[in-house]
PDB file of C-alpha atoms and ligand atoms in Angstrom:
ATOM      1  CA  UNK N 208     -36.025  23.013-105.135  1.00 55.00           C
ATOM      2  CA  UNK N 209     -34.129  26.297-105.151  1.00 57.00           C
ATOM      3  CA  UNK N 210     -32.725  27.253-101.789  1.00 73.00           C
ATOM      4  CA  UNK N 211     -31.241  30.573-100.867  1.00 89.00           C
ATOM      5  CA  UNK N 212     -27.922  29.233 -99.608  1.00 93.00           C
ATOM      6  CA  UNK N 213     -26.344  32.663 -99.268  1.00 94.00           C
ATOM      7  CA  UNK N 214     -29.109  33.743 -96.892  1.00 95.00           C
ATOM      8  CA  UNK N 215     -28.948  30.491 -94.915  1.00 96.00           C
ATOM      9  CA  UNK N 216     -25.188  30.810 -94.542  1.00 96.00           C
ATOM     10  CA  UNK N 217     -25.394  34.449 -93.504  1.00 96.00           C
ATOM     11  CA  UNK N 218     -27.986  33.604 -90.860  1.00 97.00           C
ATOM     12  CA  UNK N 219     -25.828  30.781 -89.464  1.00 98.00           C
ATOM     13  CA  UNK N 220     -22.699  32.954 -89.530  1.00 98.00           C
ATOM     14  CA  UNK N 221     -24.530  35.684 -87.618  1.00 98.00           C
ATOM     15  CA  UNK N 222     -25.666  33.208 -84.983  1.00 98.00           C
ATOM     16  CA  UNK N 223     -22.179  31.673 -84.656  1.00 98.00           C
ATOM     17  CA  UNK N 224     -20.636  35.119 -84.224  1.00 98.00           C
ATOM     18  CA  UNK N 225     -23.234  36.097 -81.605  1.00 98.00           C
ATOM     19  CA  UNK N 226     -22.636  32.883 -79.635  1.00 98.00           C
ATOM     20  CA  UNK N 227     -18.869  33.533 -79.718  1.00 98.00           C
ATOM     21  CA  UNK N 228     -19.453  37.093 -78.521  1.00 98.00           C
ATOM     22  CA  UNK N 229     -21.608  35.984 -75.610  1.00 98.00           C
ATOM     23  CA  UNK N 230     -18.739  33.984 -74.127  1.00 98.00           C
ATOM     24  CA  UNK N 231     -15.800  36.073 -75.316  1.00 98.00           C
ATOM     25  CA  UNK N 232     -14.549  33.610 -77.918  1.00 98.00           C
ATOM     26  CA  UNK N 233     -13.068  34.455 -81.293  1.00 98.00           C
ATOM     27  CA  UNK N 234     -15.046  33.512 -84.385  1.00 98.00           C
ATOM     28  CA  UNK N 235     -11.986  31.878 -85.914  1.00 98.00           C
ATOM     29  CA  UNK N 236     -11.956  29.337 -83.089  1.00 98.00           C
ATOM     30  CA  UNK N 237     -15.134  27.715 -84.426  1.00 98.00           C
ATOM     31  CA  UNK N 238     -15.137  25.799 -87.691  1.00 98.00           C
ATOM     32  CA  UNK N 239     -18.375  25.380 -89.617  1.00 98.00           C
ATOM     33  CA  UNK N 240     -18.773  21.929 -91.175  1.00 98.00           C
ATOM     34  CA  UNK N 241     -21.600  21.712 -93.710  1.00 98.00           C
ATOM     35  CA  UNK N 242     -23.307  18.336 -93.266  1.00 98.00           C
ATOM     36  CA  UNK N 243     -24.196  17.293 -96.803  1.00 98.00           C
ATOM     37  CA  UNK N 244     -25.646  13.805 -96.218  1.00 97.00           C
ATOM     38  CA  UNK N 245     -28.874  13.488 -98.151  1.00 96.00           C
ATOM     39  CA  UNK N 246     -27.986  16.497-100.323  1.00 96.00           C
ATOM     40  CA  UNK N 247     -27.137  16.564-104.012  1.00 95.00           C
ATOM     41  CA  UNK N 248     -23.770  17.512-105.543  1.00 96.00           C
ATOM     42  CA  UNK N 249     -25.548  20.551-107.050  1.00 94.00           C
ATOM     43  CA  UNK N 250     -26.527  21.763-103.577  1.00 95.00           C
ATOM     44  CA  UNK N 251     -23.008  21.126-102.304  1.00 97.00           C
ATOM     45  CA  UNK N 252     -21.575  23.112-105.207  1.00 96.00           C
ATOM     46  CA  UNK N 253     -23.950  25.981-104.472  1.00 95.00           C
ATOM     47  CA  UNK N 254     -22.691  26.169-100.881  1.00 96.00           C
ATOM     48  CA  UNK N 255     -19.083  25.778-102.022  1.00 96.00           C
ATOM     49  CA  UNK N 256     -19.691  28.815-104.257  1.00 95.00           C
ATOM     50  CA  UNK N 257     -20.592  30.720-101.095  1.00 95.00           C
ATOM     51  CA  UNK N 258     -17.138  29.924 -99.717  1.00 95.00           C
ATOM     52  CA  UNK N 259     -17.681  26.771 -97.642  1.00 97.00           C
ATOM     53  CA  UNK N 260     -14.913  24.225 -98.056  1.00 97.00           C
ATOM     54  CA  UNK N 261     -15.543  21.511 -95.459  1.00 98.00           C
ATOM     55  CA  UNK N 262     -18.397  19.029 -95.856  1.00 98.00           C
ATOM     56  CA  UNK N 263     -19.530  16.116 -93.730  1.00 98.00           C
ATOM     57  CA  UNK N 264     -21.012  12.794 -94.845  1.00 98.00           C
ATOM     58  CA  UNK N 265     -22.172   9.928 -92.650  1.00 97.00           C
ATOM     59  CA  UNK N 266     -22.122   7.028 -95.118  1.00 97.00           C
ATOM     60  CA  UNK N 267     -19.132   5.821 -97.071  1.00 97.00           C
ATOM     61  CA  UNK N 268     -21.237   4.585-100.017  1.00 96.00           C
ATOM     62  CA  UNK N 269     -23.068   7.867-100.392  1.00 97.00           C
ATOM     63  CA  UNK N 270     -19.849   9.882-100.084  1.00 97.00           C
ATOM     64  CA  UNK N 271     -18.126   7.693-102.663  1.00 96.00           C
ATOM     65  CA  UNK N 272     -20.927   8.312-105.128  1.00 95.00           C
ATOM     66  CA  UNK N 273     -20.967  12.073-104.564  1.00 96.00           C
ATOM     67  CA  UNK N 274     -17.433  13.282-103.918  1.00 96.00           C
ATOM     68  CA  UNK N 275     -16.214  12.746-107.483  1.00 94.00           C
ATOM     69  CA  UNK N 276     -18.986  15.041-108.792  1.00 95.00           C
ATOM     70  CA  UNK N 277     -18.116  17.809-106.347  1.00 96.00           C
ATOM     71  CA  UNK N 278     -15.439  20.509-106.657  1.00 96.00           C
ATOM     72  CA  UNK N 279     -12.014  18.985-106.016  1.00 96.00           C
ATOM     73  CA  UNK N 280     -10.849  21.612-103.513  1.00 96.00           C
ATOM     74  CA  UNK N 281     -13.449  20.512-100.935  1.00 98.00           C
ATOM     75  CA  UNK N 282     -12.419  18.727 -97.726  1.00 98.00           C
ATOM     76  CA  UNK N 283     -14.532  15.832 -96.507  1.00 98.00           C
ATOM     77  CA  UNK N 284     -15.249  14.659 -92.980  1.00 98.00           C
ATOM     78  CA  UNK N 285     -16.698  11.255 -92.152  1.00 98.00           C
ATOM     79  CA  UNK N 286     -19.125  11.975 -89.320  1.00 98.00           C
ATOM     80  CA  UNK N 287     -21.086   8.729 -89.107  1.00 93.00           C
ATOM     81  CA  UNK N 288     -20.462   5.285 -87.728  1.00 95.00           C
ATOM     82  CA  UNK N 289     -17.729   3.539 -89.659  1.00 97.00           C
ATOM     83  CA  UNK N 290     -17.782  -0.208 -90.236  1.00 96.00           C
ATOM     84  CA  UNK N 291     -14.411  -1.904 -90.265  1.00 96.00           C
ATOM     85  CA  UNK N 292     -14.922  -3.200 -93.822  1.00 97.00           C
ATOM     86  CA  UNK N 293     -15.238   0.414 -95.040  1.00 98.00           C
ATOM     87  CA  UNK N 294     -12.022   1.674 -93.460  1.00 98.00           C
ATOM     88  CA  UNK N 295     -10.018   1.481 -96.660  1.00 98.00           C
ATOM     89  CA  UNK N 296     -12.512   3.625 -98.583  1.00 98.00           C
ATOM     90  CA  UNK N 297     -12.788   6.016 -95.667  1.00 98.00           C
ATOM     91  CA  UNK N 298      -9.017   6.551 -95.589  1.00 98.00           C
ATOM     92  CA  UNK N 299      -9.063   7.291 -99.316  1.00 97.00           C
ATOM     93  CA  UNK N 300     -12.142   9.525 -99.375  1.00 97.00           C
ATOM     94  CA  UNK N 301     -11.982  11.567 -96.192  1.00 98.00           C
ATOM     95  CA  UNK N 302      -9.547  14.117 -94.842  1.00 97.00           C
ATOM     96  CA  UNK N 303     -10.909  13.818 -91.354  1.00 98.00           C
ATOM     97  CA  UNK N 304     -12.581  10.829 -89.700  1.00 98.00           C
ATOM     98  CA  UNK N 305     -14.782  11.856 -86.817  1.00 98.00           C
ATOM     99  CA  UNK N 306     -16.572   9.138 -84.936  1.00 94.00           C
ATOM    100  CA  UNK N 307     -13.765   6.720 -84.107  1.00 98.00           C
ATOM    101  CA  UNK N 308     -15.396   4.867 -81.262  1.00 97.00           C
ATOM    102  CA  UNK N 309     -12.846   2.317 -80.120  1.00 97.00           C
ATOM    103  CA  UNK N 310      -9.344   0.930 -80.334  1.00 98.00           C
ATOM    104  CA  UNK N 311     -10.268  -1.848 -82.800  1.00 98.00           C
ATOM    105  CA  UNK N 312     -11.611   0.634 -85.356  1.00 98.00           C
ATOM    106  CA  UNK N 313      -8.580   2.875 -84.836  1.00 98.00           C
ATOM    107  CA  UNK N 314      -6.283  -0.103 -85.467  1.00 98.00           C
ATOM    108  CA  UNK N 315      -8.107  -0.939 -88.689  1.00 98.00           C
ATOM    109  CA  UNK N 316      -7.787   2.681 -89.861  1.00 98.00           C
ATOM    110  CA  UNK N 317      -4.120   2.654 -88.890  1.00 98.00           C
ATOM    111  CA  UNK N 318      -3.592  -0.464 -90.999  1.00 98.00           C
ATOM    112  CA  UNK N 319      -5.037   1.164 -94.122  1.00 98.00           C
ATOM    113  CA  UNK N 320      -3.448   4.543 -93.511  1.00 98.00           C
ATOM    114  CA  UNK N 321      -0.100   2.786 -93.314  1.00 98.00           C
ATOM    115  CA  UNK N 322      -0.708   0.679 -96.444  1.00 98.00           C
ATOM    116  CA  UNK N 323      -1.822   3.728 -98.391  1.00 97.00           C
ATOM    117  CA  UNK N 324       1.020   5.846 -97.074  1.00 97.00           C
ATOM    118  CA  UNK N 325      -1.137   8.500 -95.415  1.00 97.00           C
ATOM    119  CA  UNK N 326      -1.656  10.067 -92.062  1.00 97.00           C
ATOM    120  CA  UNK N 327      -5.302  10.536 -91.018  1.00 98.00           C
ATOM    121  CA  UNK N 328      -6.790  13.088 -88.700  1.00 98.00           C
ATOM    122  CA  UNK N 329      -9.374  11.528 -86.432  1.00 98.00           C
ATOM    123  CA  UNK N 330     -11.669  12.421 -83.544  1.00 98.00           C
ATOM    124  CA  UNK N 331     -12.754   9.999 -80.848  1.00 98.00           C
ATOM    125  CA  UNK N 332     -16.523   9.776 -80.522  1.00 98.00           C
ATOM    126  CA  UNK N 333     -18.014   9.950 -77.051  1.00 98.00           C
ATOM    127  CA  UNK N 334     -21.503   8.730 -76.175  1.00 98.00           C
ATOM    128  CA  UNK N 335     -21.937  11.503 -73.668  1.00 98.00           C
ATOM    129  CA  UNK N 336     -25.569  10.721 -72.889  1.00 97.00           C
ATOM    130  CA  UNK N 337     -24.939   6.996 -72.426  1.00 97.00           C
ATOM    131  CA  UNK N 338     -27.675   6.218 -74.941  1.00 96.00           C
ATOM    132  CA  UNK N 339     -28.054   2.608 -76.087  1.00 95.00           C
ATOM    133  CA  UNK N 340     -28.964   3.813 -79.589  1.00 93.00           C
ATOM    134  CA  UNK N 341     -25.711   5.702 -80.111  1.00 95.00           C
ATOM    135  CA  UNK N 342     -22.144   4.763 -80.851  1.00 96.00           C
ATOM    136  CA  UNK N 343     -19.219   6.173 -78.947  1.00 98.00           C
ATOM    137  CA  UNK N 344     -16.946   5.657 -75.978  1.00 98.00           C
ATOM    138  CA  UNK N 345     -18.260   5.992 -72.454  1.00 98.00           C
ATOM    139  CA  UNK N 346     -16.884   9.241 -70.998  1.00 98.00           C
ATOM    140  CA  UNK N 347     -14.961   7.227 -68.413  1.00 98.00           C
ATOM    141  CA  UNK N 348     -13.168   5.198 -71.129  1.00 98.00           C
ATOM    142  CA  UNK N 349     -11.967   8.095 -73.258  1.00 98.00           C
ATOM    143  CA  UNK N 350      -8.605   8.849 -71.632  1.00 98.00           C
ATOM    144  CA  UNK N 351      -7.536   5.206 -71.636  1.00 98.00           C
ATOM    145  CA  UNK N 352      -8.506   4.736 -75.307  1.00 98.00           C
ATOM    146  CA  UNK N 353      -6.862   7.999 -76.310  1.00 98.00           C
ATOM    147  CA  UNK N 354      -3.566   6.901 -74.764  1.00 98.00           C
ATOM    148  CA  UNK N 355      -3.631   3.721 -76.877  1.00 98.00           C
ATOM    149  CA  UNK N 356      -4.781   5.377 -80.106  1.00 98.00           C
ATOM    150  CA  UNK N 357      -2.175   8.084 -79.705  1.00 96.00           C
ATOM    151  CA  UNK N 358       0.511   5.413 -80.157  1.00 97.00           C
ATOM    152  CA  UNK N 359      -0.702   4.569 -83.681  1.00 98.00           C
ATOM    153  CA  UNK N 360       1.779   6.322 -85.985  1.00 98.00           C
ATOM    154  CA  UNK N 361      -0.508   6.990 -88.975  1.00 98.00           C
ATOM    155  CA  UNK N 362      -3.389   8.478 -86.986  1.00 98.00           C
ATOM    156  CA  UNK N 363      -3.438  11.960 -85.487  1.00 98.00           C
ATOM    157  CA  UNK N 364      -6.023  12.382 -82.752  1.00 98.00           C
ATOM    158  CA  UNK N 365      -7.292  15.955 -83.036  1.00 98.00           C
ATOM    159  CA  UNK N 366      -9.899  15.741 -80.306  1.00 98.00           C
ATOM    160  CA  UNK N 367     -13.372  14.491 -79.497  1.00 98.00           C
ATOM    161  CA  UNK N 368     -16.812  14.519 -81.090  1.00 98.00           C
ATOM    162  CA  UNK N 369     -20.259  13.903 -79.700  1.00 98.00           C
ATOM    163  CA  UNK N 370     -23.953  14.023 -80.505  1.00 98.00           C
ATOM    164  CA  UNK N 371     -26.025  15.192 -77.552  1.00 98.00           C
ATOM    165  CA  UNK N 372     -29.204  13.230 -76.815  1.00 97.00           C
ATOM    166  CA  UNK N 373     -32.012  14.602 -78.948  1.00 96.00           C
ATOM    167  CA  UNK N 374     -34.282  17.225 -77.472  1.00 96.00           C
ATOM    168  CA  UNK N 375     -36.301  20.041 -79.054  1.00 96.00           C
ATOM    169  CA  UNK N 376     -34.860  22.331 -76.363  1.00 98.00           C
ATOM    170  CA  UNK N 377     -31.207  23.266 -77.032  1.00 98.00           C
ATOM    171  CA  UNK N 378     -30.680  24.057 -73.343  1.00 98.00           C
ATOM    172  CA  UNK N 379     -31.113  20.332 -72.725  1.00 98.00           C
ATOM    173  CA  UNK N 380     -27.768  19.780 -74.478  1.00 98.00           C
ATOM    174  CA  UNK N 381     -25.818  22.226 -72.318  1.00 98.00           C
ATOM    175  CA  UNK N 382     -24.929  19.837 -69.499  1.00 98.00           C
ATOM    176  CA  UNK N 383     -23.749  17.210 -72.007  1.00 98.00           C
ATOM    177  CA  UNK N 384     -21.581  19.735 -73.826  1.00 98.00           C
ATOM    178  CA  UNK N 385     -20.117  20.969 -70.551  1.00 98.00           C
ATOM    179  CA  UNK N 386     -19.319  17.366 -69.653  1.00 98.00           C
ATOM    180  CA  UNK N 387     -17.511  16.995 -72.988  1.00 98.00           C
ATOM    181  CA  UNK N 388     -15.364  20.041 -72.254  1.00 98.00           C
ATOM    182  CA  UNK N 389     -14.354  18.351 -68.991  1.00 98.00           C
ATOM    183  CA  UNK N 390     -13.516  15.090 -70.774  1.00 98.00           C
ATOM    184  CA  UNK N 391     -11.411  17.012 -73.300  1.00 98.00           C
ATOM    185  CA  UNK N 392      -9.515  18.691 -70.470  1.00 98.00           C
ATOM    186  CA  UNK N 393      -8.887  15.328 -68.799  1.00 98.00           C
ATOM    187  CA  UNK N 394      -7.520  14.051 -72.134  1.00 98.00           C
ATOM    188  CA  UNK N 395      -5.227  17.044 -72.516  1.00 98.00           C
ATOM    189  CA  UNK N 396      -3.905  16.533 -69.001  1.00 98.00           C
ATOM    190  CA  UNK N 397      -3.306  12.830 -69.689  1.00 97.00           C
ATOM    191  CA  UNK N 398      -1.332  13.384 -72.896  1.00 97.00           C
ATOM    192  CA  UNK N 399       0.272  16.628 -71.781  1.00 97.00           C
ATOM    193  CA  UNK N 400      -0.735  18.465 -74.958  1.00 97.00           C
ATOM    194  CA  UNK N 401      -3.710  20.481 -76.164  1.00 97.00           C
ATOM    195  CA  UNK N 402      -6.319  18.844 -78.407  1.00 98.00           C
ATOM    196  CA  UNK N 403      -7.452  21.276 -81.094  1.00 98.00           C
ATOM    197  CA  UNK N 404     -10.998  20.011 -81.618  1.00 98.00           C
ATOM    198  CA  UNK N 405     -14.220  19.467 -79.758  1.00 98.00           C
ATOM    199  CA  UNK N 406     -16.808  18.640 -82.437  1.00 98.00           C
ATOM    200  CA  UNK N 407     -20.275  19.237 -81.054  1.00 98.00           C
ATOM    201  CA  UNK N 408     -23.413  21.143 -81.963  1.00 98.00           C
ATOM    202  CA  UNK N 409     -25.832  20.613 -84.863  1.00 98.00           C
ATOM    203  CA  UNK N 410     -28.651  22.699 -86.374  1.00 98.00           C
ATOM    204  CA  UNK N 411     -30.718  22.504 -83.193  1.00 97.00           C
ATOM    205  CA  UNK N 412     -28.075  23.208 -80.574  1.00 98.00           C
ATOM    206  CA  UNK N 413     -24.919  24.710 -82.105  1.00 98.00           C
ATOM    207  CA  UNK N 414     -25.111  28.008 -80.229  1.00 98.00           C
ATOM    208  CA  UNK N 415     -25.183  26.266 -76.850  1.00 98.00           C
ATOM    209  CA  UNK N 416     -22.320  24.046 -78.052  1.00 98.00           C
ATOM    210  CA  UNK N 417     -20.211  27.099 -78.924  1.00 98.00           C
ATOM    211  CA  UNK N 418     -20.957  28.642 -75.544  1.00 98.00           C
ATOM    212  CA  UNK N 419     -19.645  25.434 -73.945  1.00 98.00           C
ATOM    213  CA  UNK N 420     -16.433  25.217 -75.992  1.00 98.00           C
ATOM    214  CA  UNK N 421     -17.215  23.590 -79.348  1.00 98.00           C
ATOM    215  CA  UNK N 422     -14.541  24.211 -81.993  1.00 98.00           C
ATOM    216  CA  UNK N 423     -16.416  22.524 -84.821  1.00 98.00           C
ATOM    217  CA  UNK N 424     -20.156  22.696 -85.411  1.00 98.00           C
ATOM    218  CA  UNK N 425     -21.765  20.216 -87.813  1.00 98.00           C
ATOM    219  CA  UNK N 426     -24.729  21.844 -89.494  1.00 98.00           C
ATOM    220  CA  UNK N 427     -26.994  20.206 -92.061  1.00 97.00           C
ATOM    221  CA  UNK N 428     -30.628  21.223 -92.273  1.00 96.00           C
ATOM    222  CA  UNK N 429     -30.173  24.825 -91.115  1.00 96.00           C
ATOM    223  CA  UNK N 430     -27.829  25.363 -94.074  1.00 96.00           C
ATOM    224  CA  UNK N 431     -29.258  23.140 -96.787  1.00 94.00           C
ATOM    225  CA  UNK N 432     -32.878  22.810 -95.827  1.00 90.00           C
ATOM    226  CA  UNK N 433     -34.492  19.401 -95.392  1.00 89.00           C
ATOM    227  CA  UNK N 434     -32.581  16.333 -96.535  1.00 89.00           C
ATOM    228  CA  UNK N 435     -33.918  14.578 -99.615  1.00 81.00           C
ATOM    229  CA  UNK N 436     -32.357  11.089 -99.736  1.00 63.00           C
ATOM    230  CA  UNK N 437     -32.799   8.521 -98.351  1.00 52.00           C
ATOM    231  CA  UNK N 438     -35.517   9.899 -96.129  1.00 44.00           C
ATOM    232  CA  UNK N 439     -36.197   7.014 -93.839  1.00 40.00           C
ATOM    233  CA  UNK N 440     -32.624   6.835 -92.594  1.00 41.00           C
ATOM    234  CA  UNK N 441     -32.202  10.542 -92.161  1.00 41.00           C
ATOM    235  CA  UNK N 442     -34.986  11.727 -89.953  1.00 39.00           C
ATOM    236  CA  UNK N 443     -32.870  11.437 -86.840  1.00 43.00           C
ATOM    237  CA  UNK N 444     -29.372  12.906 -86.605  1.00 44.00           C
ATOM    238  CA  UNK N 445     -27.950   9.855 -84.893  1.00 47.00           C
ATOM    239  CA  UNK N 446     -25.301   7.538 -86.287  1.00 45.00           C
ATOM    240  CA  UNK N 447     -27.366   5.431 -88.609  1.00 44.00           C
ATOM    241  CA  UNK N 448     -26.440   1.955 -89.658  1.00 41.00           C
ATOM    242  CA  UNK N 449     -25.313   1.733 -93.253  1.00 40.00           C
TER     243      UNK N 449
HETATM  244  C1  PLP O 580     -26.903  14.612 -89.617  1.00 67.59           C
HETATM  245  C2  PLP O 580     -25.820  14.934 -88.688  1.00 67.59           C
HETATM  246  C3  PLP O 580     -25.554  16.271 -88.320  1.00 67.59           C
HETATM  247  C4  PLP O 580     -26.342  17.455 -88.838  1.00 67.59           C
HETATM  248  O1  PLP O 580     -27.642  17.447 -88.360  1.00 67.59           O
HETATM  249  P1  PLP O 580     -28.611  18.712 -88.611  1.00 67.59           P
HETATM  250  O2  PLP O 580     -29.576  18.604 -87.509  1.00 67.59           O
HETATM  251  O3  PLP O 580     -29.201  18.533 -89.964  1.00 67.59           O
HETATM  252  O4  PLP O 580     -27.781  19.937 -88.540  1.00 67.59           O
HETATM  253  C5  PLP O 580     -24.488  16.500 -87.473  1.00 67.59           C
HETATM  254  N1  PLP O 580     -23.733  15.492 -86.981  1.00 67.59           N
HETATM  255  C6  PLP O 580     -23.962  14.203 -87.302  1.00 67.59           C
HETATM  256  C7  PLP O 580     -23.089  13.140 -86.730  1.00 67.59           C
HETATM  257  C8  PLP O 580     -25.022  13.881 -88.140  1.00 67.59           C
HETATM  258  O5  PLP O 580     -25.250  12.592 -88.450  1.00 67.59           O
END
């Protein structure tokens, strides 16, 4: 299927800029991550040709199969749940690992980052809605975990990420995003330094997320159109099991 990626991107860019304007933020303070799970390397290349450089995948196996057929200048974010037995691959494949949901996973990533002689940028995932179906730290546990993870020398904590509970109404996400901004502030106070990233907002709610302080929106379907593979696992934008 031929998609008009230039038009999709322009529409998203216009909406991002308008959301920034509404709250007096600068456009450059919001990074657009193209979520390419379920999309082909050809589609990724087409969006890369439009100037997008950062892409997000939620499964290590799928990313491994695709990244080598994509332009080499692209940067890859792991945005899904990471199993400890995939940490080595994740350290090799991804520039940024969002979705670190506990100290044990951070320690496993640290081990591989050290062995492979790299430093990894990570985000701590927060289950802001307290949903049983989602991964992530409870908001009340974030500061304590951050203080421990911050001591790991091969990981750089760049901030927090979250997926708001699903609702067809983007306004439903606002309170959760506002809560995340508070948690980020508490983290910054605890470590005495600013955290550059608050990764929140997807196709359905990215404008509200920007209004509430998101620095990184993760957008899949609004950019690429519907996902093609593997359908059954990709109908819901939660952290699927792989
Ligand atoms: C799939 C996914 C997205 C993108 O979802 P869309 O609704 O297609 O924009 C964003 N974040 C995560 C963690 C996802 O798994």
